[in-house]
mmCIF file of C-alpha atoms in Angstrom:
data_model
loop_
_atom_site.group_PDB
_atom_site.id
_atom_site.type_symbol
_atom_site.label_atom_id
_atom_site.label_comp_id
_atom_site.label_asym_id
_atom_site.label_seq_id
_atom_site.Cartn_x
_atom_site.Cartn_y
_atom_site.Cartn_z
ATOM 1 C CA UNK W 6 21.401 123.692 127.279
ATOM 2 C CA UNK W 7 25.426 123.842 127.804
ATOM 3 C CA UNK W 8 27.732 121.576 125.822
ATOM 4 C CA UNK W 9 26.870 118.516 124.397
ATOM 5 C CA UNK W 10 29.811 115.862 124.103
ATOM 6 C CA UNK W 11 29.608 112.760 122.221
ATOM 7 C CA UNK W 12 32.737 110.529 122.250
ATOM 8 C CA UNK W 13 33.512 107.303 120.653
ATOM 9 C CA UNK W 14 29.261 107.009 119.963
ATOM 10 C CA UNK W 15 28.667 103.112 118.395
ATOM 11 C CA UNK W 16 25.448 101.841 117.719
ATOM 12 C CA UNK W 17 25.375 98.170 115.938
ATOM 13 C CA UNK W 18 22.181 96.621 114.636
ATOM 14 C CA UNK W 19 23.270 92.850 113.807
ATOM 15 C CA UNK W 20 26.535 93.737 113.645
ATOM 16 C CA UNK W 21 26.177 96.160 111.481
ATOM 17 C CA UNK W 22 27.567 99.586 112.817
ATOM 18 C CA UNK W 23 24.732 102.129 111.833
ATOM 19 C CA UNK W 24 27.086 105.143 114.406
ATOM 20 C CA UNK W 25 30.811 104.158 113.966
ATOM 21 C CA UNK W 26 32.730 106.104 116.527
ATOM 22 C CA UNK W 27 31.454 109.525 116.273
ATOM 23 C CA UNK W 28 32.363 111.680 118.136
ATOM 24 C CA UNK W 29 31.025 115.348 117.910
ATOM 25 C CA UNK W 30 30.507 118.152 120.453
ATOM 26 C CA UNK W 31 28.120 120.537 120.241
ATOM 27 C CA UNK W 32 27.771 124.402 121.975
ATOM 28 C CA UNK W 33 25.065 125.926 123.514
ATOM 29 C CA UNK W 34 23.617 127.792 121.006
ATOM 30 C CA UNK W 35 24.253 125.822 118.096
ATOM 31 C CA UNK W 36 21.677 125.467 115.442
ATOM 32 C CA UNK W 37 22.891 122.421 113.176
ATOM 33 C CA UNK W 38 21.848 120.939 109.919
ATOM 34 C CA UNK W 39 22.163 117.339 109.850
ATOM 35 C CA UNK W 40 21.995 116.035 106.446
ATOM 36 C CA UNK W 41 22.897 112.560 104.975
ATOM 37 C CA UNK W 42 21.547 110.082 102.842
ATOM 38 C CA UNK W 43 18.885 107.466 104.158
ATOM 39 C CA UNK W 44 20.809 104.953 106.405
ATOM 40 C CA UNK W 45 23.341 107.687 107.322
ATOM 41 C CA UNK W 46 22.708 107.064 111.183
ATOM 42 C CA UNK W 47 20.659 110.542 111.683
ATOM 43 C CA UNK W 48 18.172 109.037 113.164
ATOM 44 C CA UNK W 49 19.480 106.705 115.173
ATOM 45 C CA UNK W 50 21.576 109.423 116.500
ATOM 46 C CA UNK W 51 18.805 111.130 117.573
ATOM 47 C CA UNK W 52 17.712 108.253 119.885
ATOM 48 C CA UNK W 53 21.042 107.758 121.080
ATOM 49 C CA UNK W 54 20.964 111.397 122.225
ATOM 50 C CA UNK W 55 17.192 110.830 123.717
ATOM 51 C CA UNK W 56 18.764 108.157 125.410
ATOM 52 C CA UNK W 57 16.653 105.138 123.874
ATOM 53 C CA UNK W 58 18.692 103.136 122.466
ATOM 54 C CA UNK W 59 22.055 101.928 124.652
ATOM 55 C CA UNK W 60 25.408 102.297 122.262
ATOM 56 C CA UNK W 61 28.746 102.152 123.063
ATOM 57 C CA UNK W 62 30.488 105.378 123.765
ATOM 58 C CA UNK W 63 29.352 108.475 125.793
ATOM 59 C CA UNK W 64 26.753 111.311 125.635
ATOM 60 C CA UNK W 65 27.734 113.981 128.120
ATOM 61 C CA UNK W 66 24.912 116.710 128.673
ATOM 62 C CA UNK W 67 26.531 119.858 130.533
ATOM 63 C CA UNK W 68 28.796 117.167 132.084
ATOM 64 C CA UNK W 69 30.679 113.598 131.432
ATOM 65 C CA UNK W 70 28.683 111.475 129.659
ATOM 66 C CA UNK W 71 27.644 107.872 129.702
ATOM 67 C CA UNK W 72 25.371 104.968 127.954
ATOM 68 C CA UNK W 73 22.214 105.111 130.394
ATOM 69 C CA UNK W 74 18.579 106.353 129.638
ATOM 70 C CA UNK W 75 18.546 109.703 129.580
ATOM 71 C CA UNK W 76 17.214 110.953 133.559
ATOM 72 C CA UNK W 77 14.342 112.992 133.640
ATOM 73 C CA UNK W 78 15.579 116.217 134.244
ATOM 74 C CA UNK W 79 17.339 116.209 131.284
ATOM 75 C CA UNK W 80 14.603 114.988 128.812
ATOM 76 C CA UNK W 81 12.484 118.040 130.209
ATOM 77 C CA UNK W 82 14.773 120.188 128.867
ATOM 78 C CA UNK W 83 14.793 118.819 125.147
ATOM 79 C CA UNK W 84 11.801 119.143 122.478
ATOM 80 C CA UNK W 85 11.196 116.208 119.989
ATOM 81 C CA UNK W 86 9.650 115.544 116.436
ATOM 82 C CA UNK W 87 10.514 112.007 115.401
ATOM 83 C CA UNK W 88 10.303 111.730 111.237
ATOM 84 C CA UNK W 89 7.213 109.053 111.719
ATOM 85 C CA UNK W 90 4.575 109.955 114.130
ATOM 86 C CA UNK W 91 4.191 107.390 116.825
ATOM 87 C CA UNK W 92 0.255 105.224 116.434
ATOM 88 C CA UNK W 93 -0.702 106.937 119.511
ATOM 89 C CA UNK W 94 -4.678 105.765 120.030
ATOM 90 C CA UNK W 95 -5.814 108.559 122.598
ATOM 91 C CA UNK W 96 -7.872 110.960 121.704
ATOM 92 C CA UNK W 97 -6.155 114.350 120.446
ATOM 93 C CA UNK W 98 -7.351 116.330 123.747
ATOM 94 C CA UNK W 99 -5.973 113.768 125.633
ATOM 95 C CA UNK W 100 -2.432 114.402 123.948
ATOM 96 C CA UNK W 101 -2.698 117.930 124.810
ATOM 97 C CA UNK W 102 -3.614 117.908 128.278
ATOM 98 C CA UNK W 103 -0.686 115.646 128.651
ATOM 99 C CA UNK W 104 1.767 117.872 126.831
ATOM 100 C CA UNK W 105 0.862 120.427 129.646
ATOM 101 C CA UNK W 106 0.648 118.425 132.340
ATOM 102 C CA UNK W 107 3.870 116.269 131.645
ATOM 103 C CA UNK W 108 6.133 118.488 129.196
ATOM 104 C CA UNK W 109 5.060 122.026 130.722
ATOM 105 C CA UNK W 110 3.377 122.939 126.688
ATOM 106 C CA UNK W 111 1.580 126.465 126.933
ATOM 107 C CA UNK W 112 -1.782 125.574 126.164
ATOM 108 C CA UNK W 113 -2.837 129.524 124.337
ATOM 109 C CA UNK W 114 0.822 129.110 123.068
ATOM 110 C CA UNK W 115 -0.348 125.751 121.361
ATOM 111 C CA UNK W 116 -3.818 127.301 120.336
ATOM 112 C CA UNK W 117 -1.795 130.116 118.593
ATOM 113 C CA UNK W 118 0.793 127.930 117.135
ATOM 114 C CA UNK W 119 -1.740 125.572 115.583
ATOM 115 C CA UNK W 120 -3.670 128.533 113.633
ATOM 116 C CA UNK W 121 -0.767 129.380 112.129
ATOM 117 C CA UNK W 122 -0.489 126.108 110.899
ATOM 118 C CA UNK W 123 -4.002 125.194 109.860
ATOM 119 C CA UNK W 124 -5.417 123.241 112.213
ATOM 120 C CA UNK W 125 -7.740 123.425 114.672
ATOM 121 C CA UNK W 126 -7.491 121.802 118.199
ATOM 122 C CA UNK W 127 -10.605 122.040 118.954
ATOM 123 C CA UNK W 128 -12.147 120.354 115.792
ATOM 124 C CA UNK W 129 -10.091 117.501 116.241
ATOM 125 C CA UNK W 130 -9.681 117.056 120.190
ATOM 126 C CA UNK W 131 -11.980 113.995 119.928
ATOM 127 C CA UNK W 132 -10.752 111.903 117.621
ATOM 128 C CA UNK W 133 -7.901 109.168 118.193
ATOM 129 C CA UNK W 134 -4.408 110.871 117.825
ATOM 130 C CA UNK W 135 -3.418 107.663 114.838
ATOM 131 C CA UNK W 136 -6.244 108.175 112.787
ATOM 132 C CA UNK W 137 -5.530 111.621 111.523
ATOM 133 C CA UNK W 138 -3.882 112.619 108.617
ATOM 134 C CA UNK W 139 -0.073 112.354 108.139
ATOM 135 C CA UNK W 140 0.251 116.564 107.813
ATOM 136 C CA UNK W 141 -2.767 116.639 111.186
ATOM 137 C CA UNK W 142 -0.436 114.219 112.823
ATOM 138 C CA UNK W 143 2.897 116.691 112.130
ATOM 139 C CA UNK W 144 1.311 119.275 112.399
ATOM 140 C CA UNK W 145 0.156 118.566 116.137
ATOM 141 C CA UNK W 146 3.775 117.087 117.188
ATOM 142 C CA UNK W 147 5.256 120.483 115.916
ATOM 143 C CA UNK W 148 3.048 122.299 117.742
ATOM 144 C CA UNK W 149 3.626 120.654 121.061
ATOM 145 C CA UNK W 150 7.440 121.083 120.707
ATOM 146 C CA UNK W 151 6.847 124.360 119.900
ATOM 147 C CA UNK W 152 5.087 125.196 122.821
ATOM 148 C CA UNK W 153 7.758 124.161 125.300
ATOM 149 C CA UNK W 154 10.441 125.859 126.949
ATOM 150 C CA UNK W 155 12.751 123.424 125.938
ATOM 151 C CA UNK W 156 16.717 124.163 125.561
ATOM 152 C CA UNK W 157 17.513 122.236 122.881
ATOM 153 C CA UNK W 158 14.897 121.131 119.715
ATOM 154 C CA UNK W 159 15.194 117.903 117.949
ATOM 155 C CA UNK W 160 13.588 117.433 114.924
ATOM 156 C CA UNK W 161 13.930 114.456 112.453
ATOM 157 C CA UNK W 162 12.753 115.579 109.163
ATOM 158 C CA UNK W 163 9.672 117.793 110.185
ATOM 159 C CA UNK W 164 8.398 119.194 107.519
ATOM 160 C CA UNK W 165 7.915 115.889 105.200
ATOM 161 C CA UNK W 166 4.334 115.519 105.864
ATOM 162 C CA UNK W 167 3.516 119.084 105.755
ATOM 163 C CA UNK W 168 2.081 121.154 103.040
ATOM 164 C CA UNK W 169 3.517 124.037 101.703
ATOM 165 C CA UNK W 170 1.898 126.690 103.421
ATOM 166 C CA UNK W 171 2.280 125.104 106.783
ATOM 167 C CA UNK W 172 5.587 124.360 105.803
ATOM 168 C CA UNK W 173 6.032 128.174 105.492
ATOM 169 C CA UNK W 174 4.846 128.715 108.991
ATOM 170 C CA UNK W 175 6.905 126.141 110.465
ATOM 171 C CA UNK W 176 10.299 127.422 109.211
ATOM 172 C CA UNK W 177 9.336 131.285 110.178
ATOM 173 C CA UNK W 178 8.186 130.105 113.702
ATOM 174 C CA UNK W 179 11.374 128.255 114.039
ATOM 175 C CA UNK W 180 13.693 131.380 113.211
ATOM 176 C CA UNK W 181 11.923 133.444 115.872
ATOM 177 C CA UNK W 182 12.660 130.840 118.400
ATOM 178 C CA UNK W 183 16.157 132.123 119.066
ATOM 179 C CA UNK W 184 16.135 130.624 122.413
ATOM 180 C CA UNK W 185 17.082 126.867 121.554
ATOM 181 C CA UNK W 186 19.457 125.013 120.740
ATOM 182 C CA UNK W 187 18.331 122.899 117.427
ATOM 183 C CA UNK W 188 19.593 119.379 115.658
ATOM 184 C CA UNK W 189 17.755 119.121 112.629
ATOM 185 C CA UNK W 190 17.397 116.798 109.695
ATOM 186 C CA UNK W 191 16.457 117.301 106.662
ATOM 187 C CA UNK W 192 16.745 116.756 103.012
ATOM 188 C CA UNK W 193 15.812 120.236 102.372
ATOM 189 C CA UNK W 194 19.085 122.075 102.655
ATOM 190 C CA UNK W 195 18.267 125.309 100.962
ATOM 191 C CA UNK W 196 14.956 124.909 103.848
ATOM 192 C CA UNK W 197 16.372 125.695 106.675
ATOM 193 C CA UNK W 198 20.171 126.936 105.415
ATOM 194 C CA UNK W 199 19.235 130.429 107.098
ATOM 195 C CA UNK W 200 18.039 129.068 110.089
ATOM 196 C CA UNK W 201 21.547 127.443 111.171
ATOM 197 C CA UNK W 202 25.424 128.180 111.896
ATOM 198 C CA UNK W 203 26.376 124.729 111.464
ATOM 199 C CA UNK W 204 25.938 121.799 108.421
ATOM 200 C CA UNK W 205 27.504 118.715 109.452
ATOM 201 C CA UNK W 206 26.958 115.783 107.204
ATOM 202 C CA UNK W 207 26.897 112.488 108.090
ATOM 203 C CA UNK W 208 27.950 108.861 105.850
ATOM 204 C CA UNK W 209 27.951 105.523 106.701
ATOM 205 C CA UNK W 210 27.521 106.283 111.375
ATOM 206 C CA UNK W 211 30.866 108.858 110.714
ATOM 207 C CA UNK W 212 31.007 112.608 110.515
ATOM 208 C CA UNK W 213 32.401 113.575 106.384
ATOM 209 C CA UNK W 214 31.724 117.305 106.631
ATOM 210 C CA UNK W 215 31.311 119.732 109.772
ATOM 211 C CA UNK W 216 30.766 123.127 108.497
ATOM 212 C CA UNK W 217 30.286 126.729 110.462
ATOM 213 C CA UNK W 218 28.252 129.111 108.598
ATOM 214 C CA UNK W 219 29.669 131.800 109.004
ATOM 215 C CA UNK W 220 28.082 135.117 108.803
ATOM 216 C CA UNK W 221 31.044 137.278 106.843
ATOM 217 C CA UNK W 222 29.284 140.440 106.122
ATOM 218 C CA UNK W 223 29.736 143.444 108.795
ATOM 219 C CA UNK W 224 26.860 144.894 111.416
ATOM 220 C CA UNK W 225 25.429 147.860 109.861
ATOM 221 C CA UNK W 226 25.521 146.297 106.175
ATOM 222 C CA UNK W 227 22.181 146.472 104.647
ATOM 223 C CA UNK W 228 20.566 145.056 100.956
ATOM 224 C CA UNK W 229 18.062 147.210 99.369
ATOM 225 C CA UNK W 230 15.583 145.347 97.633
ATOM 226 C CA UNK W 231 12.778 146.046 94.972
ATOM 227 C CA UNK W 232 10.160 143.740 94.457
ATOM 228 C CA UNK W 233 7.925 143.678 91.746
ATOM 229 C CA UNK W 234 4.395 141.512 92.108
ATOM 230 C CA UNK W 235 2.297 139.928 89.051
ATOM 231 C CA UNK W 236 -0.498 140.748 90.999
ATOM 232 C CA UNK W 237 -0.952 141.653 94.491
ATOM 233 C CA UNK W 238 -1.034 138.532 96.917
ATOM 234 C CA UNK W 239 -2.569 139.215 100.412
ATOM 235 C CA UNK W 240 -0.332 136.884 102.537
ATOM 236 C CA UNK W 241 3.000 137.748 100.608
ATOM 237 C CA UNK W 242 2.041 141.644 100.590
ATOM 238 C CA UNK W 243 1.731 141.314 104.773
ATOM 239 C CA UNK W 244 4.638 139.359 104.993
ATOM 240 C CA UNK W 245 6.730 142.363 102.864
ATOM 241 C CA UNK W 246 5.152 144.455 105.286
ATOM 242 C CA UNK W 247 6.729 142.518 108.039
ATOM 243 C CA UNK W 248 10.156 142.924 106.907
ATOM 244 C CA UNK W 249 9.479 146.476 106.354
ATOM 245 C CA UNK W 250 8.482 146.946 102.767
ATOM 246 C CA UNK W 251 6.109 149.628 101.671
ATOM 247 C CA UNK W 252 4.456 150.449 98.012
ATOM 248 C CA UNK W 253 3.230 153.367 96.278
ATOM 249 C CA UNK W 254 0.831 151.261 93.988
ATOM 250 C CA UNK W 255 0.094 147.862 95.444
ATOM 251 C CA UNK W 256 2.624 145.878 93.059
ATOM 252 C CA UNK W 257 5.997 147.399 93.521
ATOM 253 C CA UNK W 258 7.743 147.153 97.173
ATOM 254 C CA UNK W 259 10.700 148.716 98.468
ATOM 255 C CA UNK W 260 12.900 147.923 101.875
ATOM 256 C CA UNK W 261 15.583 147.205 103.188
ATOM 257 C CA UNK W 262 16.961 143.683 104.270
ATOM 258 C CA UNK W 263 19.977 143.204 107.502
ATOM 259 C CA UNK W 264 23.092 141.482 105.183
ATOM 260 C CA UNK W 265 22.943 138.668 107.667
ATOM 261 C CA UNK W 266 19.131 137.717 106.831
ATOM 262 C CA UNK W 267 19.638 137.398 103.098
ATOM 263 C CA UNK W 268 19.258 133.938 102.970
ATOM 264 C CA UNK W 269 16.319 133.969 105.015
ATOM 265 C CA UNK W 270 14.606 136.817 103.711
ATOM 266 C CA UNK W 271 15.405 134.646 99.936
ATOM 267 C CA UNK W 272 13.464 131.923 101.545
ATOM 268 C CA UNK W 273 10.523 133.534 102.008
ATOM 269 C CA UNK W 274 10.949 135.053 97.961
ATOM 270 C CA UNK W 275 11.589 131.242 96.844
ATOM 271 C CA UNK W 276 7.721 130.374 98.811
ATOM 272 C CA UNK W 277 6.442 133.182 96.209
ATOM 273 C CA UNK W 278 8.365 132.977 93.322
ATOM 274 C CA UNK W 279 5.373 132.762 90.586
ATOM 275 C CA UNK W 280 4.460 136.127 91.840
ATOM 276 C CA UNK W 281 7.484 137.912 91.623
ATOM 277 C CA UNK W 282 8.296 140.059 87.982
ATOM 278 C CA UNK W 283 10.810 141.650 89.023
ATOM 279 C CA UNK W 284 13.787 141.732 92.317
ATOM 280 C CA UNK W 285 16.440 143.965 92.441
ATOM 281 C CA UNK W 286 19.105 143.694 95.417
ATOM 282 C CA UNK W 287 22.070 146.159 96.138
ATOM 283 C CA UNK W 288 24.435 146.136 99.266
ATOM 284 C CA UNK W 289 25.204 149.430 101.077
ATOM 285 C CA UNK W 290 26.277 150.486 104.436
ATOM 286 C CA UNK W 291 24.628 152.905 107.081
#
């Protein structure tokens, strides 16, 4: 998805401006971190964008802009995950036929996705979508966004319902998905830090920080990095062997990290940090 424009964006709830002219563009590409406390207008943002709530102001999308409901075309291109999970009362099989059928979801892509996460479709594909669990319900929603071939990803705090180990998943599928264009909020900075190139903060409906993260160290800069393990783990010992990592005696790793996936890479550490005795890190160039 090209350029996204917002100009002059005000959305009033009794009076009360909840977006007070904002105006923000975003480029194709862009992966931003919206932060802000509650009642920031993140949300409400988000449906101005979606095109569900009218405001005064414009939204351009790849063109100028305007206050109307989003047209269809352009809401095919664009992957949601609202914060609350809408009371949906059809059966979960039902929700996943219709993510095929209507948003173009790759069913085996779905399958896949959900494993990783920790659910399975098939278990569940009877039961009402809105009497599952919170984390079944997020789960399911991030899976289904996931799936598409959308342009730009939208997600509203969506990890808050999940547990830690799907929580895992969800951030490392999200990094390979280097595709899309993302907007997401969330009051875990330090979660998804490595995942963007943008922060932009917002207080009170009005932009107070915008933020590039800029990625100063060169191409061809490496970290070395030793790891030492309590004890070995199985799923942090594969994903060491992901990123490279090999071990003469099942507790100490060695590899080498790209400068410009630190941050990442220290994510997946922070996930394990009980295990870890000992980490050593040292910059060099090839």
């Amino acid at each position: 998805m090209g350029m996204i424009a917002i100009d002059g964006l005000t959305k009033r709830f009794e009076r009360r401006a909840v977006l007070d002219e904002l105006t923000l563009s975003l480029a194709a590409g862009d992966r931003v971190a919206l932060i802000g406390s509650n009642g920031a207008g993140k949300t409400t943002l988000f449906r101005c964008l979606l095109g569900q709530y009218r405001f005064q102001g414009t939204v351009g999308f790849d063109g100028p802009g305007n206050g109307r409901r989003r047209d269809t075309a352009t809401l095919a291109r664009i992957a949601f995950v609202p914060q609350l999970p809408p009371p949906l009362r059809m059966p979960v099989g039902e929700l996943l036929k219709f993510a095929v059928n209507g948003t173009g979801a790759d069913r085996a892509c779905m399958d896949d996705i959900a494993a990783k996460m920790g659910i399975d479709l098939a278990e569940i594909r009877r039961r009402p979508f809105y009497r599952l669990s919170g984390g079944q319900k997020q789960k399911i929603l991030v899976t289904i966004a996931l799936a598409r071939q959308a342009e730009l990803m939208i997600f509203d705090e969506p990890a808050a319902n999940l547990d830690p180990a799907a929580r895992a998943v969800f951030i490392d599928l999200l990094a390979e998905r280097k595709d899309a264009s993302m907007l997401i909020a969330s009051h875990r900075l330090e979660e998804v830090a490595s995942l963007v190139n943008r922060v932009i903060e917002l207080d009170r409906g009005k932009v107070v920080l915008d933020d590039s993260v800029v990625d100063r160290l060169k191409a061809g800069v490496f970290r070395n990095c030793r790891i030492g393990l309590a004890e070995p783990h199985p799923t942090f010992i594969t994903a060491l062997t992901d990123w490279g990592f090999a071990s003469d005696n099942g507790t100490m790793y060695a590899g080498r990290i790209p400068a410009g996936d630190t941050l990442r890479f220290l994510g997946l550490l922070s996930r394990y940090a009980s295990l870890v005795e000992h980490l050593s890190l040292d910059t060099g160039e090839v």
